[in-house]
Every structure is written in structure tokens, then in C-alpha cells.
Coordinates of C-alpha atoms and ligand atoms in Angstrom, one line a residue:
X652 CA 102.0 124.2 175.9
X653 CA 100.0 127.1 173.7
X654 CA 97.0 125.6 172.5
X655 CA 96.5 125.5 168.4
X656 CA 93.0 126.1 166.5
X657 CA 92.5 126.4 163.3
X658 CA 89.5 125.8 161.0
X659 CA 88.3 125.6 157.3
X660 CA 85.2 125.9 155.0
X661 CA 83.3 122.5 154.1
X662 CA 84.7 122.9 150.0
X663 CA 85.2 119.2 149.7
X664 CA 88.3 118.8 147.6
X665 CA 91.6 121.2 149.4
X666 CA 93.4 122.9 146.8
X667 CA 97.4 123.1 147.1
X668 CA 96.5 126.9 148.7
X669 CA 94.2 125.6 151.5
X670 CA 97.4 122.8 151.9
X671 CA 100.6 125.0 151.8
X672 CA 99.1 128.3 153.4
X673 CA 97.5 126.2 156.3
X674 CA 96.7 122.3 156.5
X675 CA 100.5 121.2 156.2
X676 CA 101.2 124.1 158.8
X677 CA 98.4 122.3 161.1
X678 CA 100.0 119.1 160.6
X679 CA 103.2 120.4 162.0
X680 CA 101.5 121.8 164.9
X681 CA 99.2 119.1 165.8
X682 CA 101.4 117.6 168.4
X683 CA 101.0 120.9 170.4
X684 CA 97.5 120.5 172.0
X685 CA 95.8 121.3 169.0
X686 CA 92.3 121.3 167.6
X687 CA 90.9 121.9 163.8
X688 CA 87.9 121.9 162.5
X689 CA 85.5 122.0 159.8
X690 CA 83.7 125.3 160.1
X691 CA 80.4 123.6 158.7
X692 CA 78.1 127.1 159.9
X693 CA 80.0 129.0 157.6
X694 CA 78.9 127.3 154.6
X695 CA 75.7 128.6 155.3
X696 CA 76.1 132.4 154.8
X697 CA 76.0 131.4 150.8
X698 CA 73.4 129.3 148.7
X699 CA 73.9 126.3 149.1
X700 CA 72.6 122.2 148.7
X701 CA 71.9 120.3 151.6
X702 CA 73.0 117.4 150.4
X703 CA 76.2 118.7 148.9
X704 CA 76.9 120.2 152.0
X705 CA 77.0 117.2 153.5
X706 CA 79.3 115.2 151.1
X707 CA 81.7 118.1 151.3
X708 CA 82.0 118.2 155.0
X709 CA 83.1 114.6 155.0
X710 CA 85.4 114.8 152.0
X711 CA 86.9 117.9 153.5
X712 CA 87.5 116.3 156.7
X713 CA 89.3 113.4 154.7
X714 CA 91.4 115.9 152.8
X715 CA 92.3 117.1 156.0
X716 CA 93.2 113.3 157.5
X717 CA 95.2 112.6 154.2
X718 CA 97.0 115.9 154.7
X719 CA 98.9 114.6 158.0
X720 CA 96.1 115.3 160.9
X721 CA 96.4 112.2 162.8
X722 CA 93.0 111.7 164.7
X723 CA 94.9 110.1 167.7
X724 CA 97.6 113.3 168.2
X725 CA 94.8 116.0 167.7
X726 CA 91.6 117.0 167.9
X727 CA 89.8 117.0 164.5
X728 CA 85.7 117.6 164.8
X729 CA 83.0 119.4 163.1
X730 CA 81.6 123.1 164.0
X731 CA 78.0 122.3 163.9
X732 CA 78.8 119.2 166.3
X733 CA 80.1 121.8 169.5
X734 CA 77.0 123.9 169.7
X735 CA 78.9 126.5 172.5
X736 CA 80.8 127.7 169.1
X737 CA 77.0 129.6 168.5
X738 CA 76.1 130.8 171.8
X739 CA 79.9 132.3 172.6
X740 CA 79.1 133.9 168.7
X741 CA 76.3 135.2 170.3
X742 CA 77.9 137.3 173.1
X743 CA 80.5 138.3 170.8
X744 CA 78.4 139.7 168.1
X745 CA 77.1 141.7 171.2
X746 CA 80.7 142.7 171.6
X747 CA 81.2 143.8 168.2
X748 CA 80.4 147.2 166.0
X749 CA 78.2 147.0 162.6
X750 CA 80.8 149.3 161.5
X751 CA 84.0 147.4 162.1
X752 CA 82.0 144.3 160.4
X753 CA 80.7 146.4 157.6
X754 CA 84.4 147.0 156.8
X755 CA 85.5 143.5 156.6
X756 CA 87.1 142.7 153.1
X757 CA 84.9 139.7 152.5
X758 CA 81.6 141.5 153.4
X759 CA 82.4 144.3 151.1
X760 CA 83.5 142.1 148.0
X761 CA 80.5 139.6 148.8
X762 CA 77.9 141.5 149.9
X763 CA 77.5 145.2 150.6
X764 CA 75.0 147.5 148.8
X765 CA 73.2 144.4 148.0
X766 CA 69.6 144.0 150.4
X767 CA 68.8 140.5 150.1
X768 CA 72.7 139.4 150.8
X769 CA 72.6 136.6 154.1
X770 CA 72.6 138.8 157.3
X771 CA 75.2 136.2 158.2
X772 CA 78.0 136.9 155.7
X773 CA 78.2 140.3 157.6
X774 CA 78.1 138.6 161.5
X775 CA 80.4 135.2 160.2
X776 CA 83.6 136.8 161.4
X777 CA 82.3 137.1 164.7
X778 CA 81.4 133.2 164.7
X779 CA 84.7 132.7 163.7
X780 CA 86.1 135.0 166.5
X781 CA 84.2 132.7 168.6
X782 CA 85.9 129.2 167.2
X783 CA 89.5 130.6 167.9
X784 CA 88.6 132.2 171.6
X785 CA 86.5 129.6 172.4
X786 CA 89.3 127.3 173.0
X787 CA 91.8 129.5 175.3
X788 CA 93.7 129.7 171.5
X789 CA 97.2 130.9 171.7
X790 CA 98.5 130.4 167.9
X791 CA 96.0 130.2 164.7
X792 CA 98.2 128.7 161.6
X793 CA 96.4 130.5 159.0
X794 CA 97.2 131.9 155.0
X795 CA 97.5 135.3 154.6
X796 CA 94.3 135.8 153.7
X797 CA 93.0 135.0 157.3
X798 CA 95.0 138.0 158.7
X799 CA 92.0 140.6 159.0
X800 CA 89.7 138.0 161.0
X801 CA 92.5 137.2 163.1
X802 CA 92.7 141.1 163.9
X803 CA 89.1 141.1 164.8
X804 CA 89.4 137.8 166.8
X805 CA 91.7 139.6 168.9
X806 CA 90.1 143.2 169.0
X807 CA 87.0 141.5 170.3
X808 CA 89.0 139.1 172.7
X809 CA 90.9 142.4 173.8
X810 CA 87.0 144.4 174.2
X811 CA 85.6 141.7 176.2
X812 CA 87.9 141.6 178.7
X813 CA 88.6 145.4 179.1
X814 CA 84.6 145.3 179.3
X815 CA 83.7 142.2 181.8
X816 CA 87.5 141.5 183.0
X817 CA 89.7 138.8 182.0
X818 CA 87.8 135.7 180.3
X819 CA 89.9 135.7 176.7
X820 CA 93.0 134.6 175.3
X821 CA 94.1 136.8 173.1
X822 CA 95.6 134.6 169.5
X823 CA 98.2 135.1 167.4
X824 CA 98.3 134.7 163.5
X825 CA 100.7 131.6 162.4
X826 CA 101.3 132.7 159.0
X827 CA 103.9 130.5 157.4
X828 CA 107.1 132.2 155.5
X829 CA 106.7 130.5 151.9
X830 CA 103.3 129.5 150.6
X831 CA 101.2 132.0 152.5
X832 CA 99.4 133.3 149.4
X833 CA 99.1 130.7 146.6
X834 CA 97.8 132.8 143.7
X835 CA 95.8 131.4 140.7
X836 CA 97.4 130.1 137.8
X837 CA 95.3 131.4 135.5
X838 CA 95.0 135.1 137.2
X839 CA 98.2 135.4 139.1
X840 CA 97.5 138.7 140.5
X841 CA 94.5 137.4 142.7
X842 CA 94.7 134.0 145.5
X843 CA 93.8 130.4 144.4
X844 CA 90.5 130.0 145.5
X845 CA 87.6 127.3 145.7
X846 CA 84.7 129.8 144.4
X847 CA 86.4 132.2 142.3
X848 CA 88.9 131.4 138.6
X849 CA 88.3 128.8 136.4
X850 CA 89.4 125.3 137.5
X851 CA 92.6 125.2 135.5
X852 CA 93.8 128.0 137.8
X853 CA 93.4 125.6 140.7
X854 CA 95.2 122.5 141.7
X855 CA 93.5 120.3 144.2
X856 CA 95.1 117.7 146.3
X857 CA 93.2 115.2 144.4
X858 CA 94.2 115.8 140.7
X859 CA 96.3 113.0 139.1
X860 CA 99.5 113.6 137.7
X861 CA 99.1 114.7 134.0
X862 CA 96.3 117.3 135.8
X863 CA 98.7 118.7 137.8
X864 CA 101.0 118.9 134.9
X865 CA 98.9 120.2 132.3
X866 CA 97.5 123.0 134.5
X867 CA 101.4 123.8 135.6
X868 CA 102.2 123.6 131.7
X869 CA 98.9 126.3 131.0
X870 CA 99.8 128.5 133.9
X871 CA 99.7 132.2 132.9
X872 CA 103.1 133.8 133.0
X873 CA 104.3 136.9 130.9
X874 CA 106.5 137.8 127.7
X875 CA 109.7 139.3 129.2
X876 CA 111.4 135.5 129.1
X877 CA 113.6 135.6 132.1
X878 CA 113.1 133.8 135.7
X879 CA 113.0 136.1 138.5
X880 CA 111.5 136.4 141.9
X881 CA 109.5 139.9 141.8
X882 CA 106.2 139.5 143.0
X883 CA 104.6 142.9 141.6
X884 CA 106.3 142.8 138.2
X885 CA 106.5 138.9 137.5
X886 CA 103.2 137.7 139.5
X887 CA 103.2 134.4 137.8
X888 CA 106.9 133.6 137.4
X889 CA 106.9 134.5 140.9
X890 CA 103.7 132.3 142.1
X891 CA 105.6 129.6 140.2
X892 CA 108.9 129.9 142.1
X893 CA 106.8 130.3 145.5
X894 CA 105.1 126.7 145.0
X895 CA 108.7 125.2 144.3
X896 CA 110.0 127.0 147.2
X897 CA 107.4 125.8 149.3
X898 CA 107.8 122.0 148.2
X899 CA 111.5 122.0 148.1
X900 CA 112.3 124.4 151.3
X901 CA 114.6 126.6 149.3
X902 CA 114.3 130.4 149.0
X903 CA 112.1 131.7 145.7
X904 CA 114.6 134.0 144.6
X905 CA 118.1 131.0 145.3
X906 CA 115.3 128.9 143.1
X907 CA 115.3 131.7 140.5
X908 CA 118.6 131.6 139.6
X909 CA 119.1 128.2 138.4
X910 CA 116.3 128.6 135.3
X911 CA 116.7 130.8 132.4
X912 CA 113.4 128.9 130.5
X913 CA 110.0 129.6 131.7
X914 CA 109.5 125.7 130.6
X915 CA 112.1 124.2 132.6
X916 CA 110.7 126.0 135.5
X917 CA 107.4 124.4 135.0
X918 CA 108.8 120.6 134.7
X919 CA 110.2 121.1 137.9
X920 CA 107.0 122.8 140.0
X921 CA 105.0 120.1 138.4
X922 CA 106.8 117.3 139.0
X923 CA 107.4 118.2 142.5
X924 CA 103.7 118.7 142.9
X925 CA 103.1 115.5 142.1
X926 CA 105.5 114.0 144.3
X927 CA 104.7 116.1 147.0
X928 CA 100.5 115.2 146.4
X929 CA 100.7 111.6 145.4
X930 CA 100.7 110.0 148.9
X931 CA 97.6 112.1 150.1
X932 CA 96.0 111.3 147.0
X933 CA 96.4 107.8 147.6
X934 CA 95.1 108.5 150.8
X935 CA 91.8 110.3 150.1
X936 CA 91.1 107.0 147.9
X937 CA 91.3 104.8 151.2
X938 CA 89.6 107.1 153.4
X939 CA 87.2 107.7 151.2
X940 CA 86.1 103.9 151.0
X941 CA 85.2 103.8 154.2
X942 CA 83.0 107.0 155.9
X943 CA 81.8 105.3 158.5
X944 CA 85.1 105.4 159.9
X945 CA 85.9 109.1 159.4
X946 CA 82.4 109.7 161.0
X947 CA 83.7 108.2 164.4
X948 CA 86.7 109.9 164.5
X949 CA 84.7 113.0 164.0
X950 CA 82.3 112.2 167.0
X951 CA 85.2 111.5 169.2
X952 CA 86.8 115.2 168.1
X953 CA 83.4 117.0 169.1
X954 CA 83.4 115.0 172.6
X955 CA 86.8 116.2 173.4
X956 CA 86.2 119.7 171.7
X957 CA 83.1 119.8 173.7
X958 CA 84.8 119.0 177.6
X959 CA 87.3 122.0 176.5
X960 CA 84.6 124.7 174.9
X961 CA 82.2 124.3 177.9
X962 CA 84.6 126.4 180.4
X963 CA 85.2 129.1 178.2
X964 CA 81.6 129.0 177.8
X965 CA 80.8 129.5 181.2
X966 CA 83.4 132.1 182.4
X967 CA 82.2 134.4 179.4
X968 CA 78.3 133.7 180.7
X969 CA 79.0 134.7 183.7
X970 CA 81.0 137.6 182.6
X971 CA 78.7 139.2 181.0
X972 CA 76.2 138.7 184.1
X973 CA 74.0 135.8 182.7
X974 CA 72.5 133.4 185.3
X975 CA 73.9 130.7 185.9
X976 CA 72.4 127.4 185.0
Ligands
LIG971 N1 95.4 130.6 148.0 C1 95.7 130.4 149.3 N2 97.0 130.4 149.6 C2 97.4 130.2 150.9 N3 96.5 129.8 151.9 C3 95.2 129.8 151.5 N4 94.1 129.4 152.2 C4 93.0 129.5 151.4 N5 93.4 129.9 150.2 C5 94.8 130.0 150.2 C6 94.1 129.1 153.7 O1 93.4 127.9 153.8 C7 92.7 127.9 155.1 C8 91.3 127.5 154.9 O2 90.6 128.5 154.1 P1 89.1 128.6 153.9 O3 88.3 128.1 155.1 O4 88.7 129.9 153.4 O5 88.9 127.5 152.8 P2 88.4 127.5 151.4 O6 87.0 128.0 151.4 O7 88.7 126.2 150.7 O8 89.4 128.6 150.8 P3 89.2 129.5 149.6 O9 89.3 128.7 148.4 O10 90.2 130.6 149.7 O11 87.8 130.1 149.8 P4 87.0 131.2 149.1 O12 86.5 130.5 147.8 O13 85.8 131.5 150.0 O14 87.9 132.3 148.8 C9 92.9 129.3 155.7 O15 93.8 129.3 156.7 C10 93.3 130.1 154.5 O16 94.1 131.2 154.9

């Protein structure tokens, strides 16, 4: 059975991108020897509050349980928690080129040109190389946005074993067909995001209905007047008919020819967000009343996570020529 990994960022509150481009994808998979996880080191490549950190790990790990992952069926554990995730990033950064990292989209956007930028948001796709391979991965379900780490997952997983003979699987990108790139409400030309666009532009998993509503209602779309699917024209229309594709399985462009109002449209992306969100709002209440609980399951993932990382672990060690201990 090909083993699944995937991970995310410690926001706190999943937005319907981090849910439709990825965490319903994971919850499909998670019946196929699969592991996720809450990519806690990553946080720390920005500013951030200890303390906030800490609340947003948890509540990201319940947005994750409310989303479908079913603690007993996978394997659901925190980054910092496996501490072979650091030393495999360790042999991979000495794998990887400063100039394939320089190039890396986020870097560049985030951080280049700038001397007192984290030497870690240049080296973090390289810890995150090291989450996927770390695990014999064979199939990452990931948004589109992921794409360019997943390359450099696989380059370096590729490198290594060219260099020190076979120790690596080499992953695949899962990249689902319809909901891959969510785009801002508000700014439809770039993706829905947790950092980046006001909050009206994002919908998280948590907002009640009239939110969800109101921010569908406000969402930025353009004065031509007619429903079509076209992407580079119609971004907004378009993003539109992508979230009701996604909830309702039909094709964006079969969905576009039933509307000829921009406000019809909108009743009926909103109203199947809602239905689509209320149960795993519900959820995140229940789960959120109790932590202790959600603590456990996450010290039983990083057991399990840990009895599969340490072999991997060891075959790259010795690869390389470390002693062993
Ligand atoms: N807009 C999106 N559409 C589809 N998929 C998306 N993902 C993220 N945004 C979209 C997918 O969600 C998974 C987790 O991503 P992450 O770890 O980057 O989580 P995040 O920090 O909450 O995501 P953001 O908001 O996209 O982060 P920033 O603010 O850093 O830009 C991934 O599989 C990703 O593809």
C-alpha cells in the first residue's frame, strides 16, 4: 500500500483553501497507511509568540480532527514531537545547493535582499524535504501551491541516492482536480492565505453562517455581468464557480451555465459552504472543550511516527558514512 504524508503550518483556524486543496484530500487518503502532521518547526522561520504558537498547534490539530482525520485510521502527530524530522533535515541541507534554495518562490517573496531575514526561511524547504522522505512517502496530497517543494523533495531524494546509493523514496504530488488553488475573495488573482488579504477574503472552517455569507455576498467579482468559467479573464466569477464545483462535485464550467446573475451564483456557493462547514464547525466546538484529549492522541501519533522515522533515519546515517551508534 503506498504510504501518504502530508503536513501543515501551526495557523490555528484552516481556511476552506487549506480544506479543499489538502485536508479533505488527506481525509480520503487516510485509510492508506497514512501519516499528517503539524509542521510546528516551520512556524519558526517567522516572528512569532510563544504562547500563540502553542494555542495554534492544538487548534490546528483540531481543525484537522474535525476535518475527517480519524486518530484510530491514521497517524496524526506533531513535528517538533519526532526529533529524526531535524537531523534527516540536516543531511539533506548537506544535500542541497544555496542556489536551488535561493530560487525557491517563498524565499524570494519573503526574504531575499533582506540581511536580517531568518536563515531558516531559506533552509525550511529542506526540513520539509525531510518530513515527506523521512517516511518512505509515496503520495503527498498537497494544493497547488506545494508543487515547487515537492520538486525539491524529490530532486534531493533523487541526489541522495545517485550520491550514497538507494536510501529514498522518491514522492509524488497528489494535487486534487477541483479546489487546488482557492484564490482570495477579496484579490482573486492571488491564493487565499492565512498571512496575506484582509480577513473578508478568507473563509475559515470556523465562521458561522451569516460570515460565510456575507464574505461570499462581498466577494470581488467584475462588471462584464455574465457567468463564465475563464480563469484569466473572470478570476473571481471563476474562483466562485471553483468552490461550488468543489462542494457539489460538478464541473466549474457545467456549473456556469445554469446562472446568468452574479447574485444567484453567490446564494448558492454560500449556502453550500455552510452546509458543507457546519458539521466540522460543530466539531471544533467539542474538540475544543476538551485538550487534554487531543493532546493524547497527539502523543500516540509521535510514538507511531517515531517506530517508522527511526529506519529511514538510520539507512540515510549510514549512507552517508556516519558511525553507527
Ligand atoms: N488557497 C489554497 N488553495 C488550495 N490549497 C491551499 N493550501 C493552502 N492554501 C491553499 C494547502 O493547504 C495545505 C497546508 O498549507 P500550509 O501549511 O501552507 O498552511 P497555511 O500556512 O495555513 O496555508 P497558507 O494560508 O497558504 O499559508 P501562508 O499564509 O504561509 O501562505 C498545503 O497542502 C497547501 O497546498
Amino acid at each position: 500500500m503506498p504510504r501518504v504524508f502530508s503536513g501543515i503550518q501551526p495557523s490555528g483556524s484552516l481556511h476552506v483553501g487549506n480544506y479543499l486543496g489538502a485536508v479533505r484530500q488527506w481525509a480520503r487518503t487516510q485509510h492508506q497507511d497514512a501519516l499528517y502532521c503539524v509542521v510546528d518547526l516551520h512556524a519558526l522561520t517567522l516572528d512569532i509568540d510563544p504562547a500563540d504558537l502553542r494555542r495554534r498547534t492544538i487548534d490546528t490539530a483540531i481543525g484537522l480532527i474535525a476535518s475527517g482525520l480519524d486518530p484510530d485510521v491514521c497517524t496524526l502527530f506533531l513535528q517538533s514531537h519526532v526529533p529524526e524530522h531535524t537531523e534527516l533535515s540536516w543531511l539533506l541541507e548537506c544535500t542541497a545547493s544555496y542556489g536551488e534554495l535561493r530560487r525557491m518562490t517563498q524565499f524570494k517573496e519573503k526574504g531575499a535582499g533582506q540581511e536580517s531575514v531568518r536563515a531558516s526561511l531559506l533552509t525550511y524547504p529542506v526540513l520539509m524535504a525531510a518530513d515527506i522522505l523521512l517516511y518512505d512517502t509515496s503520495l503527498v496530497p498537497v494544493g497547488d501551491d506545494q508543487r515547487q517543494h515537492l520538486e525539491l523533495a524529490r530532486d534531493l531524494a533523487i541526489r541522495f541516492n545517485g550520491r550514497y546509493g538507494e536510501t529514498f523514496v522518491v514522492p509524488e504530488a497528489q494535487v486534487p482536480a477541483v479546489g487546488s488553488r482557492v484564490m482570495d475573495l477579496q484579490e482573486p488573482g492571488r491564493k487565499m492565505s492565512k498571512s496575506a488579504g484582509s480577513d473578508l477574503g478568507r473563509i475559515s472552517i470556523t465562521d458561522p453562517p451569516e460570515e460565510i455569507s456575507r464574505k461570499v455576498r462581498r466577494a470581488v467579482t467584475d462588471t462584464e455581468g455574465t457567468v463564465r468559467y475563464d480563469p484569466a479573464d473572470k478570476p473571481g466569477v471563476s474562483n466562485l464557480l471553483e468552490l461550488l464545483a468543489a462542494v457539489s462535485g460538478e464541473r466549474p464550467e457545467v456549473l456556469a451555465r445554469r446562472y446568468t446573475t452574479y447574485s444567484a451564483l453567490k446564494k448558492d456557493v454560500a449556502d453550500g459552504l455552510v452546509e458543507l462547514l457546519a458539521p466540522l464547525r460543530a466539531r471544533v466546538r467539542e474538540l475544543s472543550r476538551d485538550p487534554g484529549e487531543v493532546a493524547a492522541i497527539l502523543e500516540k501519533g509521535a510514538a507511531r511516527a517515531r517506530a517508522l522515522a527511526e529506519p529511514t533515519l538510520s539507512r540515510a546515517r549510514a549512507a552517508v558514512g556516519l558511525t553507527p551508534r
